[in-house]
PDB file of C-alpha atoms in Angstrom:
ATOM      1  CA  UNK A  19      35.194 -54.515 -87.630  1.00 50.00           C
ATOM      2  CA  UNK A  20      36.477 -57.118 -86.183  1.00 58.00           C
ATOM      3  CA  UNK A  21      34.218 -58.564 -83.597  1.00 63.00           C
ATOM      4  CA  UNK A  22      35.026 -62.247 -83.332  1.00 73.00           C
ATOM      5  CA  UNK A  23      37.311 -64.318 -81.160  1.00 82.00           C
ATOM      6  CA  UNK A  24      40.802 -65.897 -82.122  1.00 84.00           C
ATOM      7  CA  UNK A  25      41.519 -68.646 -84.383  1.00 87.00           C
ATOM      8  CA  UNK A  26      41.687 -70.964 -80.720  1.00 89.00           C
ATOM      9  CA  UNK A  27      38.494 -70.049 -79.647  1.00 88.00           C
ATOM     10  CA  UNK A  28      37.170 -69.985 -83.649  1.00 88.00           C
ATOM     11  CA  UNK A  29      38.057 -73.987 -83.776  1.00 90.00           C
ATOM     12  CA  UNK A  30      37.228 -74.962 -80.237  1.00 91.00           C
ATOM     13  CA  UNK A  31      33.521 -73.243 -81.485  1.00 90.00           C
ATOM     14  CA  UNK A  32      33.841 -75.088 -84.219  1.00 90.00           C
ATOM     15  CA  UNK A  33      34.290 -78.778 -82.496  1.00 92.00           C
ATOM     16  CA  UNK A  34      32.139 -77.939 -79.975  1.00 93.00           C
ATOM     17  CA  UNK A  35      28.957 -76.797 -81.319  1.00 92.00           C
ATOM     18  CA  UNK A  36      27.686 -80.032 -82.987  1.00 93.00           C
ATOM     19  CA  UNK A  37      28.313 -81.378 -79.702  1.00 94.00           C
ATOM     20  CA  UNK A  38      26.298 -78.965 -78.236  1.00 93.00           C
ATOM     21  CA  UNK A  39      23.631 -79.268 -80.625  1.00 91.00           C
ATOM     22  CA  UNK A  40      23.383 -82.714 -80.599  1.00 93.00           C
ATOM     23  CA  UNK A  41      23.126 -82.973 -76.593  1.00 92.00           C
ATOM     24  CA  UNK A  42      20.605 -80.507 -76.581  1.00 91.00           C
ATOM     25  CA  UNK A  43      18.019 -83.094 -79.750  1.00 91.00           C
ATOM     26  CA  UNK A  44      19.262 -85.695 -76.970  1.00 91.00           C
ATOM     27  CA  UNK A  45      17.859 -83.702 -73.829  1.00 91.00           C
ATOM     28  CA  UNK A  46      14.465 -83.079 -75.616  1.00 90.00           C
ATOM     29  CA  UNK A  47      14.293 -86.422 -77.801  1.00 89.00           C
ATOM     30  CA  UNK A  48      14.618 -88.775 -74.560  1.00 89.00           C
ATOM     31  CA  UNK A  49      12.030 -86.102 -72.524  1.00 84.00           C
ATOM     32  CA  UNK A  50       9.860 -88.175 -71.880  1.00 84.00           C
ATOM     33  CA  UNK A  51      12.921 -90.650 -70.086  1.00 85.00           C
ATOM     34  CA  UNK A  52      15.301 -88.874 -68.989  1.00 86.00           C
ATOM     35  CA  UNK A  53      15.466 -85.432 -67.155  1.00 87.00           C
ATOM     36  CA  UNK A  54      15.325 -82.617 -69.125  1.00 84.00           C
ATOM     37  CA  UNK A  55      12.869 -81.686 -71.621  1.00 84.00           C
ATOM     38  CA  UNK A  56      11.592 -78.752 -74.475  1.00 84.00           C
ATOM     39  CA  UNK A  57      12.545 -76.577 -72.477  1.00 89.00           C
ATOM     40  CA  UNK A  58      15.802 -77.376 -71.053  1.00 91.00           C
ATOM     41  CA  UNK A  59      17.322 -79.411 -74.615  1.00 91.00           C
ATOM     42  CA  UNK A  60      15.759 -75.632 -76.416  1.00 90.00           C
ATOM     43  CA  UNK A  61      18.335 -73.211 -74.479  1.00 92.00           C
ATOM     44  CA  UNK A  62      20.728 -76.380 -75.177  1.00 93.00           C
ATOM     45  CA  UNK A  63      20.534 -75.979 -78.124  1.00 92.00           C
ATOM     46  CA  UNK A  64      20.186 -71.912 -78.008  1.00 92.00           C
ATOM     47  CA  UNK A  65      23.318 -72.268 -75.690  1.00 92.00           C
ATOM     48  CA  UNK A  66      24.937 -73.934 -78.726  1.00 92.00           C
ATOM     49  CA  UNK A  67      23.913 -70.305 -81.367  1.00 90.00           C
ATOM     50  CA  UNK A  68      25.146 -68.138 -78.884  1.00 90.00           C
ATOM     51  CA  UNK A  69      28.547 -69.838 -79.040  1.00 91.00           C
ATOM     52  CA  UNK A  70      28.381 -68.594 -82.393  1.00 90.00           C
ATOM     53  CA  UNK A  71      27.448 -65.510 -81.985  1.00 87.00           C
ATOM     54  CA  UNK A  72      29.751 -65.105 -79.277  1.00 87.00           C
ATOM     55  CA  UNK A  73      32.729 -67.331 -80.972  1.00 88.00           C
ATOM     56  CA  UNK A  74      32.557 -66.025 -84.814  1.00 86.00           C
ATOM     57  CA  UNK A  75      31.397 -62.636 -84.292  1.00 81.00           C
ATOM     58  CA  UNK A  76      27.834 -60.958 -84.799  1.00 80.00           C
ATOM     59  CA  UNK A  77      28.297 -59.343 -88.615  1.00 79.00           C
ATOM     60  CA  UNK A  78      28.589 -64.324 -89.521  1.00 80.00           C
ATOM     61  CA  UNK A  79      25.568 -64.574 -87.185  1.00 82.00           C
ATOM     62  CA  UNK A  80      23.616 -61.901 -89.492  1.00 81.00           C
ATOM     63  CA  UNK A  81      24.990 -63.879 -92.879  1.00 84.00           C
ATOM     64  CA  UNK A  82      22.730 -67.023 -91.124  1.00 84.00           C
ATOM     65  CA  UNK A  83      20.047 -65.907 -89.447  1.00 85.00           C
ATOM     66  CA  UNK A  84      17.150 -65.205 -91.065  1.00 83.00           C
ATOM     67  CA  UNK A  85      14.994 -62.895 -89.027  1.00 84.00           C
ATOM     68  CA  UNK A  86      11.395 -64.768 -90.961  1.00 87.00           C
ATOM     69  CA  UNK A  87      12.166 -68.080 -90.503  1.00 89.00           C
ATOM     70  CA  UNK A  88      12.860 -68.216 -86.641  1.00 88.00           C
ATOM     71  CA  UNK A  89       9.382 -66.004 -85.997  1.00 87.00           C
ATOM     72  CA  UNK A  90       7.662 -68.951 -88.377  1.00 91.00           C
ATOM     73  CA  UNK A  91       9.666 -71.493 -86.778  1.00 90.00           C
ATOM     74  CA  UNK A  92       8.882 -69.971 -83.452  1.00 89.00           C
ATOM     75  CA  UNK A  93       5.198 -69.983 -84.045  1.00 89.00           C
ATOM     76  CA  UNK A  94       5.011 -73.601 -85.588  1.00 91.00           C
ATOM     77  CA  UNK A  95       6.296 -74.794 -82.774  1.00 89.00           C
ATOM     78  CA  UNK A  96       3.602 -73.162 -80.481  1.00 88.00           C
ATOM     79  CA  UNK A  97       1.095 -74.917 -83.031  1.00 90.00           C
ATOM     80  CA  UNK A  98       2.347 -77.910 -83.395  1.00 90.00           C
ATOM     81  CA  UNK A  99       2.125 -77.386 -79.733  1.00 89.00           C
ATOM     82  CA  UNK A 100      -2.247 -76.963 -79.648  1.00 88.00           C
ATOM     83  CA  UNK A 101      -2.377 -79.468 -82.611  1.00 87.00           C
ATOM     84  CA  UNK A 102      -0.929 -81.921 -80.058  1.00 85.00           C
ATOM     85  CA  UNK A 103      -3.064 -80.962 -77.216  1.00 84.00           C
ATOM     86  CA  UNK A 104      -5.870 -80.993 -79.185  1.00 85.00           C
ATOM     87  CA  UNK A 105      -5.573 -85.326 -80.948  1.00 81.00           C
ATOM     88  CA  UNK A 106      -8.201 -86.376 -78.357  1.00 77.00           C
ATOM     89  CA  UNK A 107     -10.449 -82.984 -78.376  1.00 80.00           C
ATOM     90  CA  UNK A 108     -13.601 -86.022 -78.783  1.00 76.00           C
ATOM     91  CA  UNK A 109     -13.206 -87.153 -75.125  1.00 78.00           C
ATOM     92  CA  UNK A 110     -10.832 -83.606 -73.433  1.00 77.00           C
ATOM     93  CA  UNK A 111      -8.339 -80.936 -74.418  1.00 82.00           C
ATOM     94  CA  UNK A 112      -4.978 -82.718 -73.207  1.00 81.00           C
ATOM     95  CA  UNK A 113      -6.367 -86.067 -74.058  1.00 81.00           C
ATOM     96  CA  UNK A 114      -3.282 -87.620 -74.726  1.00 78.00           C
ATOM     97  CA  UNK A 115      -5.250 -90.013 -76.854  1.00 76.00           C
ATOM     98  CA  UNK A 116      -1.729 -91.462 -78.784  1.00 75.00           C
ATOM     99  CA  UNK A 117      -1.236 -93.389 -75.273  1.00 77.00           C
ATOM    100  CA  UNK A 118      -4.164 -94.913 -75.144  1.00 74.00           C
ATOM    101  CA  UNK A 119      -5.698 -95.793 -78.546  1.00 76.00           C
ATOM    102  CA  UNK A 120      -3.567 -94.105 -81.181  1.00 72.00           C
ATOM    103  CA  UNK A 121      -1.714 -95.844 -84.162  1.00 78.00           C
ATOM    104  CA  UNK A 122       1.991 -94.881 -83.264  1.00 75.00           C
ATOM    105  CA  UNK A 123       4.005 -93.528 -79.944  1.00 73.00           C
ATOM    106  CA  UNK A 124       2.116 -96.429 -77.760  1.00 75.00           C
ATOM    107  CA  UNK A 125       4.889 -98.154 -77.202  1.00 73.00           C
ATOM    108  CA  UNK A 126       6.669 -99.959 -73.776  1.00 77.00           C
ATOM    109  CA  UNK A 127       6.846 -97.441 -71.737  1.00 77.00           C
ATOM    110  CA  UNK A 128      10.139 -95.975 -71.227  1.00 76.00           C
ATOM    111  CA  UNK A 129      10.795 -96.734 -75.434  1.00 78.00           C
ATOM    112  CA  UNK A 130      11.731 -94.255 -77.389  1.00 78.00           C
ATOM    113  CA  UNK A 131       8.028 -94.322 -79.571  1.00 79.00           C
ATOM    114  CA  UNK A 132       6.398 -94.228 -75.851  1.00 78.00           C
ATOM    115  CA  UNK A 133       4.042 -92.003 -73.719  1.00 78.00           C
ATOM    116  CA  UNK A 134       1.868 -90.804 -76.642  1.00 80.00           C
ATOM    117  CA  UNK A 135       2.224 -86.873 -77.445  1.00 83.00           C
ATOM    118  CA  UNK A 136       5.272 -86.426 -74.820  1.00 86.00           C
ATOM    119  CA  UNK A 137       7.585 -86.069 -77.629  1.00 87.00           C
ATOM    120  CA  UNK A 138       6.145 -84.351 -79.971  1.00 88.00           C
ATOM    121  CA  UNK A 139       6.018 -81.939 -77.337  1.00 88.00           C
ATOM    122  CA  UNK A 140       9.207 -81.882 -76.182  1.00 90.00           C
ATOM    123  CA  UNK A 141       9.793 -81.261 -80.261  1.00 90.00           C
ATOM    124  CA  UNK A 142       7.633 -78.468 -80.630  1.00 91.00           C
ATOM    125  CA  UNK A 143       8.694 -76.475 -77.063  1.00 91.00           C
ATOM    126  CA  UNK A 144      13.000 -77.876 -77.836  1.00 91.00           C
ATOM    127  CA  UNK A 145      12.194 -75.597 -81.269  1.00 91.00           C
ATOM    128  CA  UNK A 146       9.740 -73.270 -79.645  1.00 91.00           C
ATOM    129  CA  UNK A 147      12.561 -72.216 -76.303  1.00 91.00           C
ATOM    130  CA  UNK A 148      15.569 -72.600 -79.668  1.00 92.00           C
ATOM    131  CA  UNK A 149      14.362 -70.353 -81.568  1.00 92.00           C
ATOM    132  CA  UNK A 150      12.771 -67.496 -79.345  1.00 91.00           C
ATOM    133  CA  UNK A 151      16.522 -67.461 -77.424  1.00 91.00           C
ATOM    134  CA  UNK A 152      17.889 -66.943 -80.159  1.00 91.00           C
ATOM    135  CA  UNK A 153      15.643 -64.002 -81.853  1.00 89.00           C
ATOM    136  CA  UNK A 154      15.821 -62.631 -79.068  1.00 89.00           C
ATOM    137  CA  UNK A 155      19.751 -62.934 -78.500  1.00 88.00           C
ATOM    138  CA  UNK A 156      20.141 -61.890 -82.128  1.00 87.00           C
ATOM    139  CA  UNK A 157      17.713 -58.630 -81.331  1.00 85.00           C
ATOM    140  CA  UNK A 158      20.175 -58.254 -78.701  1.00 84.00           C
ATOM    141  CA  UNK A 159      23.209 -58.363 -79.995  1.00 82.00           C
ATOM    142  CA  UNK A 160      21.987 -55.864 -83.123  1.00 80.00           C
ATOM    143  CA  UNK A 161      21.446 -53.433 -81.184  1.00 78.00           C
ATOM    144  CA  UNK A 162      24.666 -51.693 -80.757  1.00 65.00           C
ATOM    145  CA  UNK A 163      23.366 -47.977 -80.346  1.00 61.00           C
ATOM    146  CA  UNK A 164      26.417 -46.874 -77.959  1.00 63.00           C
ATOM    147  CA  UNK A 165      28.596 -47.458 -80.584  1.00 55.00           C
ATOM    148  CA  UNK A 166      29.528 -43.519 -81.035  1.00 48.00           C
TER     149      UNK A 166
ATOM    150  CA  UNK B   9      10.524 -41.128 -43.368  1.00 84.00           C
ATOM    151  CA  UNK B  10       8.695 -43.807 -46.661  1.00 87.00           C
ATOM    152  CA  UNK B  11      12.290 -45.834 -47.041  1.00 91.00           C
ATOM    153  CA  UNK B  12      12.777 -46.519 -42.913  1.00 92.00           C
ATOM    154  CA  UNK B  13       8.179 -47.465 -43.342  1.00 93.00           C
ATOM    155  CA  UNK B  14       9.046 -49.689 -45.802  1.00 93.00           C
ATOM    156  CA  UNK B  15      12.098 -51.019 -44.180  1.00 94.00           C
ATOM    157  CA  UNK B  16       9.922 -51.555 -41.309  1.00 95.00           C
ATOM    158  CA  UNK B  17       6.853 -53.470 -43.150  1.00 95.00           C
ATOM    159  CA  UNK B  18      10.182 -55.606 -45.205  1.00 95.00           C
ATOM    160  CA  UNK B  19      10.902 -56.942 -41.937  1.00 95.00           C
ATOM    161  CA  UNK B  20       7.550 -57.763 -40.601  1.00 96.00           C
ATOM    162  CA  UNK B  21       6.908 -59.332 -43.505  1.00 95.00           C
ATOM    163  CA  UNK B  22      10.703 -61.324 -43.224  1.00 95.00           C
ATOM    164  CA  UNK B  23       9.770 -61.860 -39.027  1.00 93.00           C
ATOM    165  CA  UNK B  24       6.243 -63.178 -40.425  1.00 92.00           C
ATOM    166  CA  UNK B  25       7.671 -65.659 -43.300  1.00 91.00           C
ATOM    167  CA  UNK B  26      10.652 -67.714 -40.862  1.00 90.00           C
ATOM    168  CA  UNK B  27       7.655 -68.071 -38.105  1.00 90.00           C
ATOM    169  CA  UNK B  28       5.475 -69.661 -40.657  1.00 89.00           C
ATOM    170  CA  UNK B  29       8.303 -71.962 -42.531  1.00 88.00           C
ATOM    171  CA  UNK B  30       9.588 -72.954 -39.153  1.00 87.00           C
ATOM    172  CA  UNK B  31       8.749 -76.988 -38.343  1.00 84.00           C
ATOM    173  CA  UNK B  32       6.939 -76.150 -34.667  1.00 85.00           C
ATOM    174  CA  UNK B  33       4.484 -73.911 -35.591  1.00 82.00           C
ATOM    175  CA  UNK B  34       4.035 -74.050 -38.755  1.00 79.00           C
ATOM    176  CA  UNK B  35       4.769 -75.615 -42.624  1.00 83.00           C
ATOM    177  CA  UNK B  36       8.296 -79.336 -42.378  1.00 82.00           C
ATOM    178  CA  UNK B  37      10.253 -80.101 -44.627  1.00 84.00           C
ATOM    179  CA  UNK B  38      11.156 -83.607 -45.125  1.00 82.00           C
ATOM    180  CA  UNK B  39       8.062 -85.533 -45.270  1.00 82.00           C
ATOM    181  CA  UNK B  40       7.993 -88.549 -44.435  1.00 80.00           C
ATOM    182  CA  UNK B  41       6.120 -91.909 -43.530  1.00 83.00           C
ATOM    183  CA  UNK B  42       2.327 -90.786 -42.142  1.00 84.00           C
ATOM    184  CA  UNK B  43       2.995 -87.358 -43.031  1.00 83.00           C
ATOM    185  CA  UNK B  44       4.004 -88.264 -46.638  1.00 83.00           C
ATOM    186  CA  UNK B  45       0.342 -90.037 -47.253  1.00 84.00           C
ATOM    187  CA  UNK B  46      -0.908 -86.530 -44.957  1.00 85.00           C
ATOM    188  CA  UNK B  47       0.590 -84.469 -46.714  1.00 85.00           C
ATOM    189  CA  UNK B  48       2.084 -85.311 -50.547  1.00 86.00           C
ATOM    190  CA  UNK B  49      -1.341 -87.254 -51.689  1.00 88.00           C
ATOM    191  CA  UNK B  50      -0.697 -85.399 -54.455  1.00 89.00           C
ATOM    192  CA  UNK B  51       2.089 -86.441 -55.407  1.00 88.00           C
ATOM    193  CA  UNK B  52       2.058 -90.377 -54.263  1.00 87.00           C
ATOM    194  CA  UNK B  53      -1.352 -90.386 -56.808  1.00 89.00           C
ATOM    195  CA  UNK B  54       1.111 -89.011 -59.498  1.00 88.00           C
ATOM    196  CA  UNK B  55       3.926 -91.091 -58.888  1.00 88.00           C
ATOM    197  CA  UNK B  56       1.916 -94.765 -58.665  1.00 87.00           C
ATOM    198  CA  UNK B  57      -0.281 -94.240 -61.728  1.00 86.00           C
ATOM    199  CA  UNK B  58       1.920 -91.937 -63.593  1.00 81.00           C
ATOM    200  CA  UNK B  59       3.812 -94.385 -65.774  1.00 81.00           C
ATOM    201  CA  UNK B  60       0.647 -96.385 -66.590  1.00 80.00           C
ATOM    202  CA  UNK B  61      -1.436 -93.395 -67.369  1.00 81.00           C
ATOM    203  CA  UNK B  62       0.846 -91.573 -69.835  1.00 79.00           C
ATOM    204  CA  UNK B  63       3.193 -94.112 -70.436  1.00 79.00           C
ATOM    205  CA  UNK B  64       6.864 -91.321 -69.538  1.00 79.00           C
ATOM    206  CA  UNK B  65       8.505 -92.501 -67.322  1.00 84.00           C
ATOM    207  CA  UNK B  66       9.812 -89.201 -66.177  1.00 85.00           C
ATOM    208  CA  UNK B  67       7.228 -88.272 -64.294  1.00 86.00           C
ATOM    209  CA  UNK B  68       8.369 -84.412 -64.130  1.00 88.00           C
ATOM    210  CA  UNK B  69       7.105 -85.052 -67.812  1.00 86.00           C
ATOM    211  CA  UNK B  70       4.177 -86.428 -67.482  1.00 85.00           C
ATOM    212  CA  UNK B  71       3.056 -84.198 -64.836  1.00 87.00           C
ATOM    213  CA  UNK B  72       3.865 -81.354 -67.051  1.00 87.00           C
ATOM    214  CA  UNK B  73       2.344 -81.806 -70.659  1.00 86.00           C
ATOM    215  CA  UNK B  74       0.011 -83.768 -69.525  1.00 84.00           C
ATOM    216  CA  UNK B  75      -1.717 -83.297 -66.564  1.00 86.00           C
ATOM    217  CA  UNK B  76      -0.748 -79.867 -65.848  1.00 87.00           C
ATOM    218  CA  UNK B  77      -0.622 -79.255 -69.426  1.00 84.00           C
ATOM    219  CA  UNK B  78      -2.562 -76.048 -69.419  1.00 88.00           C
ATOM    220  CA  UNK B  79      -0.209 -74.508 -67.107  1.00 90.00           C
ATOM    221  CA  UNK B  80       2.886 -75.874 -70.150  1.00 88.00           C
ATOM    222  CA  UNK B  81       0.922 -73.908 -72.564  1.00 89.00           C
ATOM    223  CA  UNK B  82       0.775 -70.802 -70.562  1.00 91.00           C
ATOM    224  CA  UNK B  83       4.439 -70.824 -69.928  1.00 90.00           C
ATOM    225  CA  UNK B  84       4.561 -70.939 -73.790  1.00 88.00           C
ATOM    226  CA  UNK B  85       2.555 -68.222 -74.127  1.00 90.00           C
ATOM    227  CA  UNK B  86       5.090 -66.015 -71.804  1.00 93.00           C
ATOM    228  CA  UNK B  87       8.011 -67.210 -73.373  1.00 90.00           C
ATOM    229  CA  UNK B  88       6.454 -66.372 -76.519  1.00 90.00           C
ATOM    230  CA  UNK B  89       5.421 -63.303 -75.345  1.00 92.00           C
ATOM    231  CA  UNK B  90       8.323 -61.959 -73.964  1.00 91.00           C
ATOM    232  CA  UNK B  91      10.370 -62.821 -76.994  1.00 90.00           C
ATOM    233  CA  UNK B  92       8.147 -61.381 -79.241  1.00 89.00           C
ATOM    234  CA  UNK B  93       8.743 -57.540 -75.995  1.00 90.00           C
ATOM    235  CA  UNK B  94      11.928 -57.952 -76.619  1.00 87.00           C
ATOM    236  CA  UNK B  95      12.330 -58.736 -80.136  1.00 86.00           C
ATOM    237  CA  UNK B  96       9.892 -55.361 -81.036  1.00 86.00           C
ATOM    238  CA  UNK B  97      11.572 -52.888 -78.186  1.00 85.00           C
ATOM    239  CA  UNK B  98      15.196 -53.374 -79.483  1.00 82.00           C
ATOM    240  CA  UNK B  99      14.228 -53.371 -83.345  1.00 79.00           C
ATOM    241  CA  UNK B 100      15.883 -49.489 -84.325  1.00 73.00           C
ATOM    242  CA  UNK B 101      14.948 -46.465 -84.008  1.00 70.00           C
ATOM    243  CA  UNK B 102      14.144 -44.862 -86.559  1.00 64.00           C
ATOM    244  CA  UNK B 103      15.684 -41.545 -86.160  1.00 62.00           C
ATOM    245  CA  UNK B 104      18.971 -43.950 -85.663  1.00 58.00           C
ATOM    246  CA  UNK B 105      18.470 -45.652 -89.490  1.00 57.00           C
ATOM    247  CA  UNK B 106      18.645 -41.828 -90.429  1.00 55.00           C
ATOM    248  CA  UNK B 107      21.377 -40.881 -89.280  1.00 52.00           C
ATOM    249  CA  UNK B 108      23.384 -44.161 -89.966  1.00 47.00           C
TER     250      UNK B 108
END
């Protein structure tokens, strides 16, 4: 079964997948400073995964994709989001306690370690979107009932 | 007959929307000056206080994750449900597994 691309596409994918991943991680981690955030960055990193799936084929993806791990990571991202929202539960749900009196992440606005729970939530949502989109795309790629 | 009625209803709704969206008797576009203070006072508040109250310089992230955090929570839930539904529906059928 040859469902993968040619040599040029594979080599280009090998070069661009890390770049896309790094750019997506930048968009996620700087969500509170620059345009973007968890959803956009997560979709960008998922684009790198989809490029891997298309360039190297379904068989190669199947070796590296672990269904249980991605399910667990998606649930974990949602739980981290909820946990960050509950940090200031003494005052209110979604009270940004880390920003108002927290020990970390309360630096000068505009620096990376600022904005309270916003970076944590961005990372959680980015992880959730990435794993979710990869799971969905893998399920679609594995669905090949029209084959015979 | 039903189709013609549906088309007429769609045309009527489109006409109503066009009337409502025209600046002379409905919503306005490109607000500025006094109109901004009248119709966009919430945006004014977010722009003025977002950085002090939340800490992020990206106002959109401030609103989405702090002021309207419940909305993002629901959005994440919708995404989770969509992924779960898609993966559940795309699992191989029992008959297909027997064939292979």
